[in-house]
mmCIF file of C-alpha atoms in Angstrom:
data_model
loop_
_atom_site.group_PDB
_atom_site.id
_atom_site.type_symbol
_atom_site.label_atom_id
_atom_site.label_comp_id
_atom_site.label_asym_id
_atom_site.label_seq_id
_atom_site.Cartn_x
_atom_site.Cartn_y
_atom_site.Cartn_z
ATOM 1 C CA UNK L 1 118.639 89.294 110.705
ATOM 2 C CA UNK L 2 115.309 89.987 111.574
ATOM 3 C CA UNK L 3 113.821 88.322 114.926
ATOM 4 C CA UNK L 4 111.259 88.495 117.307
ATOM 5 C CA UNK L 5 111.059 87.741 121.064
ATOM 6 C CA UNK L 6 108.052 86.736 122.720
ATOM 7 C CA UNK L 7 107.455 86.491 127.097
ATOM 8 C CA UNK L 8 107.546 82.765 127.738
ATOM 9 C CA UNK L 9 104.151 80.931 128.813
ATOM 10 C CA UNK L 10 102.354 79.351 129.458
ATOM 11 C CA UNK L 11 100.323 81.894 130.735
ATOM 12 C CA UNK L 12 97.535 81.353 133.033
ATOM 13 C CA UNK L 13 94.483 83.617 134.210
ATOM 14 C CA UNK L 14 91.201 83.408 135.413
ATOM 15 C CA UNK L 15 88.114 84.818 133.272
ATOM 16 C CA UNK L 16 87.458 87.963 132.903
ATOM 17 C CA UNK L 17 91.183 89.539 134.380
ATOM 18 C CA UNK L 18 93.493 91.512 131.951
ATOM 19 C CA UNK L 19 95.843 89.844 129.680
ATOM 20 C CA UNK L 20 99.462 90.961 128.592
ATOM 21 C CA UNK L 21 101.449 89.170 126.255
ATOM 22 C CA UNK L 22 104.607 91.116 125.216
ATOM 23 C CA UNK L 23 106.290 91.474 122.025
ATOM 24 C CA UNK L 24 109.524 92.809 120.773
ATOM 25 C CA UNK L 25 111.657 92.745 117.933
ATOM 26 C CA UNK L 26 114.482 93.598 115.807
ATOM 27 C CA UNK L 27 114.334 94.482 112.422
ATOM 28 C CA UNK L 28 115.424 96.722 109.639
ATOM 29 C CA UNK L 29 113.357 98.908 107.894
ATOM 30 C CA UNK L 30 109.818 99.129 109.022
ATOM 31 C CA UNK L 31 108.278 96.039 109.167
ATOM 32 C CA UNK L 32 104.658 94.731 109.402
ATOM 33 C CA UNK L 33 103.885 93.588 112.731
ATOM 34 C CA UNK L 34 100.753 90.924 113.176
ATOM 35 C CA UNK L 35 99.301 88.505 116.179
ATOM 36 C CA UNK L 36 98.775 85.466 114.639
ATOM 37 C CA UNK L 37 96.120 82.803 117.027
ATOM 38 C CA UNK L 38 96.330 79.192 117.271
ATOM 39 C CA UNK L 39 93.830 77.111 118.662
ATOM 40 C CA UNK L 40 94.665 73.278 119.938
ATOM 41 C CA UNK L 41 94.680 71.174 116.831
ATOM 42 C CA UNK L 42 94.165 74.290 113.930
ATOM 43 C CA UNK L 43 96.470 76.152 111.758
ATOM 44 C CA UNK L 44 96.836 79.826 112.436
ATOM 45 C CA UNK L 45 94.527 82.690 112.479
ATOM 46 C CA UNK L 46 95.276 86.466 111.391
ATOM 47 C CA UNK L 47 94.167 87.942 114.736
ATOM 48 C CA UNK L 48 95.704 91.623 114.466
ATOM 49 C CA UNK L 49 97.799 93.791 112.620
ATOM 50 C CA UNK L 50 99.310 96.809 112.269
ATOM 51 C CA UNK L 51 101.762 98.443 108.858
ATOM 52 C CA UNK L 52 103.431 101.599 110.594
ATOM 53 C CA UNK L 53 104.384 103.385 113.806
ATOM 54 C CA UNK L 54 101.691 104.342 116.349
ATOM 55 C CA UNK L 55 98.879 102.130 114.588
ATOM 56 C CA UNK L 56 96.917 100.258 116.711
ATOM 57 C CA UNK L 57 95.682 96.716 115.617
ATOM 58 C CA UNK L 58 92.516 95.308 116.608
ATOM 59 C CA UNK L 59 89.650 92.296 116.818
ATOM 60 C CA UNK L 60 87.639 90.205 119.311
ATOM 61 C CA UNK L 61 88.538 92.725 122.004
ATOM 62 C CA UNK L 62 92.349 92.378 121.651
ATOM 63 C CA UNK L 63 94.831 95.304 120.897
ATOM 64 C CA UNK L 64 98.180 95.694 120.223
ATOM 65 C CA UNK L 65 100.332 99.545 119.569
ATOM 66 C CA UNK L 66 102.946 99.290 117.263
ATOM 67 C CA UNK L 67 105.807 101.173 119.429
ATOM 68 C CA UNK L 68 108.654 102.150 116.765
ATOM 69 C CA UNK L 69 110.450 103.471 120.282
ATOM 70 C CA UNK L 70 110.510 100.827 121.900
ATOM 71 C CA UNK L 71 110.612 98.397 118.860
ATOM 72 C CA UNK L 72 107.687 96.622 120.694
ATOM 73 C CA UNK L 73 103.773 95.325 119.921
ATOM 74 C CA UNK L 74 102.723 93.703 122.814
ATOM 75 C CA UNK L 75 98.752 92.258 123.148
ATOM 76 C CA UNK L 76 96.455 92.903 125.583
ATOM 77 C CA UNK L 77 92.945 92.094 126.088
ATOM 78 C CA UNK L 78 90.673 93.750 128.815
ATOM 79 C CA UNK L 79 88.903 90.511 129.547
ATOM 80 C CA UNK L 80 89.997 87.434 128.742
ATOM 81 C CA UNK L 81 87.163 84.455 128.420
ATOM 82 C CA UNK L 82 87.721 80.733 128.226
ATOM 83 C CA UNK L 83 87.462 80.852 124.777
ATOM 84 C CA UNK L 84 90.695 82.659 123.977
ATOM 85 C CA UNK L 85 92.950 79.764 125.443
ATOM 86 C CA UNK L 86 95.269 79.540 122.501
ATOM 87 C CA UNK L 87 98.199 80.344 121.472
ATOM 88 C CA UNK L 88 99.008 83.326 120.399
ATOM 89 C CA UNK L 89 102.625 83.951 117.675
ATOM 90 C CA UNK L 90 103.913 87.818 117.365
ATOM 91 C CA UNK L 91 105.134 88.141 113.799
ATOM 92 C CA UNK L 92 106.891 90.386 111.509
ATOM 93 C CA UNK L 93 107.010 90.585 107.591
ATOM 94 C CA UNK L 94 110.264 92.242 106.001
ATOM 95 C CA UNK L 95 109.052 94.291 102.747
ATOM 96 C CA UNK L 96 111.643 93.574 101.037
ATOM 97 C CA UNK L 97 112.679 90.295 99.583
ATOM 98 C CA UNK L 98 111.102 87.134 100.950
ATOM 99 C CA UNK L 99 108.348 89.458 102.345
ATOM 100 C CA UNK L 100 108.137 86.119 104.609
ATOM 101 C CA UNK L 101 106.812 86.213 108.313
ATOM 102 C CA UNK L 102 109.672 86.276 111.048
ATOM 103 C CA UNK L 103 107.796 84.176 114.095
ATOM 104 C CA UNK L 104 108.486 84.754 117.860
ATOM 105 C CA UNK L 105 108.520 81.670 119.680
ATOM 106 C CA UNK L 106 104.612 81.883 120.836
ATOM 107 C CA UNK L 107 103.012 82.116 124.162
ATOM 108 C CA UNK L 108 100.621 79.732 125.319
ATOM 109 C CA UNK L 109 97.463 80.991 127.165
ATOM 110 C CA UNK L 110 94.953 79.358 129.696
ATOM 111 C CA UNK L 111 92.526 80.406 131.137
ATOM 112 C CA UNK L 112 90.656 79.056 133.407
ATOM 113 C CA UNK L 113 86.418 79.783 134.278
ATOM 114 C CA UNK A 1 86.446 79.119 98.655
ATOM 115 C CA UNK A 2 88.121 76.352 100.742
ATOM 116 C CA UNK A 3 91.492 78.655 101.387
ATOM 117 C CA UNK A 4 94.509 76.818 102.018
ATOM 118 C CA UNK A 5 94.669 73.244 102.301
ATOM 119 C CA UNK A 6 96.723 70.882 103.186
ATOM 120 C CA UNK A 7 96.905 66.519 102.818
ATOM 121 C CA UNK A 8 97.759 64.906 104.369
ATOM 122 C CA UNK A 9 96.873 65.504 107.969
ATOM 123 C CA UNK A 10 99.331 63.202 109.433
ATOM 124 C CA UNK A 11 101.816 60.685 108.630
ATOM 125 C CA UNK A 12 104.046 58.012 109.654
ATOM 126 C CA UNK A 13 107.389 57.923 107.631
ATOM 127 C CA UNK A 14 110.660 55.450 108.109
ATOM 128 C CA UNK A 15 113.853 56.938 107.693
ATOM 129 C CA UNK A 16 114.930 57.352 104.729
ATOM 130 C CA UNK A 17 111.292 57.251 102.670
ATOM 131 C CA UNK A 18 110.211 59.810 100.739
ATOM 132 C CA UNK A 19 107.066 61.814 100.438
ATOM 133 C CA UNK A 20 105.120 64.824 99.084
ATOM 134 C CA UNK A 21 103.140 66.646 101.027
ATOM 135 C CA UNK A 22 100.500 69.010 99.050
ATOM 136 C CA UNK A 23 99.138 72.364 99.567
ATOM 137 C CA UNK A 24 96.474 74.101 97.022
ATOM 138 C CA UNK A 25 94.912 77.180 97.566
ATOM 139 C CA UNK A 26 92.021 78.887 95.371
ATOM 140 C CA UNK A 27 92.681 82.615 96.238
ATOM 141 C CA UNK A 28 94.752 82.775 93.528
ATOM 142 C CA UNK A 29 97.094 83.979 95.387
ATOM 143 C CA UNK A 30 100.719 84.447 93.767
ATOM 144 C CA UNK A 31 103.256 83.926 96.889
ATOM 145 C CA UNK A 32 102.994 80.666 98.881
ATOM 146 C CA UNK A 33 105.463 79.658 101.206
ATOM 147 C CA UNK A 34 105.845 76.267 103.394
ATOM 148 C CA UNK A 35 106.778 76.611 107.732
ATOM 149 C CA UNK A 36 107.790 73.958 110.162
ATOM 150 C CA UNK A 37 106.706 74.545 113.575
ATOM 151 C CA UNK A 38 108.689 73.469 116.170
ATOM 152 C CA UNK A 39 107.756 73.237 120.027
ATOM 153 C CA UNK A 40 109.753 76.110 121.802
ATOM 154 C CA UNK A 41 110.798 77.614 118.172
ATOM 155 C CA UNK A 42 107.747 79.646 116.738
ATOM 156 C CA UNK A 43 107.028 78.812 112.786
ATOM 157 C CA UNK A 44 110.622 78.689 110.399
ATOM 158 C CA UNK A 45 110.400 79.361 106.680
ATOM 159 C CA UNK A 46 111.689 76.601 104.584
ATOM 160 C CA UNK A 47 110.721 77.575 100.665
ATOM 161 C CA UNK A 48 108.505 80.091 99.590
ATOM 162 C CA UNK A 49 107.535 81.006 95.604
ATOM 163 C CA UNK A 50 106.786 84.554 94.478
ATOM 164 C CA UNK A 51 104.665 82.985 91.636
ATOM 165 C CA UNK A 52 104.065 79.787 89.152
ATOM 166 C CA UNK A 53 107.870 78.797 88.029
ATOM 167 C CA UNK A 54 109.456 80.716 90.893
ATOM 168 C CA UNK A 55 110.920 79.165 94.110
ATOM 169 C CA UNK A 56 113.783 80.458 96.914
ATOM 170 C CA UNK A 57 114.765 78.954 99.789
ATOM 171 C CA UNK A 58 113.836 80.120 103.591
ATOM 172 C CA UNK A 59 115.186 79.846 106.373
ATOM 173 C CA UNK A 60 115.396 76.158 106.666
ATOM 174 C CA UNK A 61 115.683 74.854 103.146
ATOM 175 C CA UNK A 62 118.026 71.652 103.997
ATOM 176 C CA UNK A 63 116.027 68.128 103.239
ATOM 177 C CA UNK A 64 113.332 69.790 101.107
ATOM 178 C CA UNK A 65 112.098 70.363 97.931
ATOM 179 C CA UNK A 66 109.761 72.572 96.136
ATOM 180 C CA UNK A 67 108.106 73.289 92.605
ATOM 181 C CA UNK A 68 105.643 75.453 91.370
ATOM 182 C CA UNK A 69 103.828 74.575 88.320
ATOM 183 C CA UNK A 70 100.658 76.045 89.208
ATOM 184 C CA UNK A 71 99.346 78.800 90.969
ATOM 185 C CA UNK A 72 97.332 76.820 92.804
ATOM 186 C CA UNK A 73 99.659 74.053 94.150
ATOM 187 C CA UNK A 74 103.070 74.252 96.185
ATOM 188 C CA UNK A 75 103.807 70.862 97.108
ATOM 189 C CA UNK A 76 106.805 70.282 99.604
ATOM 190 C CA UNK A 77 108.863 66.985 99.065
ATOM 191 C CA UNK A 78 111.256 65.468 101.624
ATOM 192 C CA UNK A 79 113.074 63.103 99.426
ATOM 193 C CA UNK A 80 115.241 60.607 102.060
ATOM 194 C CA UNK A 81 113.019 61.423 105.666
ATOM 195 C CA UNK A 82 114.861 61.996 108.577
ATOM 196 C CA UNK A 83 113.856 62.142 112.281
ATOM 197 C CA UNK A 84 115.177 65.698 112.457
ATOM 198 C CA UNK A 85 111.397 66.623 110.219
ATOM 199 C CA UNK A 86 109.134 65.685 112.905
ATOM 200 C CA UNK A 87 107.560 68.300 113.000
ATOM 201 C CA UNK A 88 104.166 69.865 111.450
ATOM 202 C CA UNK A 89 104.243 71.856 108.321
ATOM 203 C CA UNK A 90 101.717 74.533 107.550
ATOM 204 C CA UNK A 91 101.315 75.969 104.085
ATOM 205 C CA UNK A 92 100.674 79.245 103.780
ATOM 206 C CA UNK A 93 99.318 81.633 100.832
ATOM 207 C CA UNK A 94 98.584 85.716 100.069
ATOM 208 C CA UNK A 95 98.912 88.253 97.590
ATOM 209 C CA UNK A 96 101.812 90.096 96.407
ATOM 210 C CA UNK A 97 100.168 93.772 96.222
ATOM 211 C CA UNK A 98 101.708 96.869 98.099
ATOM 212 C CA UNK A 99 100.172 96.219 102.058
ATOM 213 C CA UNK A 100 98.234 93.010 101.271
ATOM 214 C CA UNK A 101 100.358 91.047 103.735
ATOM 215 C CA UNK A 102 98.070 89.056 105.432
ATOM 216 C CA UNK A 103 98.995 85.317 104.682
ATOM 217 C CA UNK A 104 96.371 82.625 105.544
ATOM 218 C CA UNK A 105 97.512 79.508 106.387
ATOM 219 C CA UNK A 106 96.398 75.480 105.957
ATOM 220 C CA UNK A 107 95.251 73.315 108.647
ATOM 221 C CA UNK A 108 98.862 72.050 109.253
ATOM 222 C CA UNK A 109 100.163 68.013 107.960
ATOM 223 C CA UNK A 110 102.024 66.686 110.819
ATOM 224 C CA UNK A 111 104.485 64.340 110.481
ATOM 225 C CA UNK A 112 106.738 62.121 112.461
ATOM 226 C CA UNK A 113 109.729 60.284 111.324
ATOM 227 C CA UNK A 114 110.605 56.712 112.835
#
């Protein structure tokens, strides 16, 4: 079945470096791929998205490619602030089906000021 | 528009008691679909419903029931609690059109089980 695999956190930086969170997964078809955000006590947020190979997804300064290649859509962000300590779900949805969201396992980010 | 939501925010259940919790959205939205979230294990699917009258099981289905009488409402019953559901459960709603695949979720209920 479908599944997606997420780099363990939590991860910690200070303001303003670079952030990488990566993302792969396994699927068949050509699934949706989305960042979903969760900050400390909320449900989650839509953050980014992309529907096919070689878009690019993004919002609030984060990105994410949608590599077909490398079956990969991992999330950067040039400058991480306080702000975006959260954490942060890669997700597919199958188009067929369910059409339900397949959840990686989540990374946890802090940073600190 | 309130979205998605969820009550109630948290609860207390023995083994073995029962309980509903609800989920109503005002999108009218036709799929809904209920997660657990898990520490270590992402969000799991455990019922989802294409539309009013129309339910399937997820990933998870075991413990849990669902009907869907409404568009609006998708309540999620647990009808003899175990410990195993502690957890929190977020609802979750979108459309059902060709790339409308954003689904917006509730605040999350999260419940323990004594």
């Amino acid at each position: 079945g479908d599944s997606v695999t997420q780099m363990e956190g939590p991860v910690t930086l200070s303001e303003e470096a670079f952030l990488t969170i990566n993302c792969t997964y396994t699927a068949t078809g050509y699934p949706s791929l989305f960042w979903y955000v969760q900050y400390p006590g909320e449900g989650l947020q839509l953050l980014l998205k992309a529907t096919k190979a070689d878009d690019k997804g993004s919002n609030k300064g984060f990105e994410a490619t949608y590599r077909k290649e490398t079956t990969s859509f991992h999330l950067e962000k040039g400058s991480v602030q306080v702000s975006d300590s959260a954490v942060y779900f890669c997700a597919l949805s199958d188009r067929t089906g369910r059409r339900a969201l397949t959840f990686g396992s989540g990374t946890r980010l802090q940073v600190q000021p | 528009n309130a979205g998605v939501t969820q009550t109630p925010k948290f609860q207390v259940l023995k083994t073995g008691q029962s309980m509903t919790l609800q989920c109503a959205q005002d999108m009218n939205h036709e799929y809904m679909s209920w997660y657990r979230q898990d520490p270590g294990m992402g969000l799991r699917l455990i019922h989802y419903s294409v539309g009013a009258g129309i339910t399937d099981q997820g990933e998870v289905p075991n413990g849990y029931n669902v009907s869907r009488s409404t568009t609006e409402d998708f309540p999620l019953r647990l009808l003899s609690a175990a410990p195993s559901q502690t957890s929190v459960y977020f609802c979750a709603s979108r459309t059902t059109g060709t790339n409308q695949e954003t689904q917006y979720f509730g605040p999350g209920t999260r419940l323990l089980v004594l």
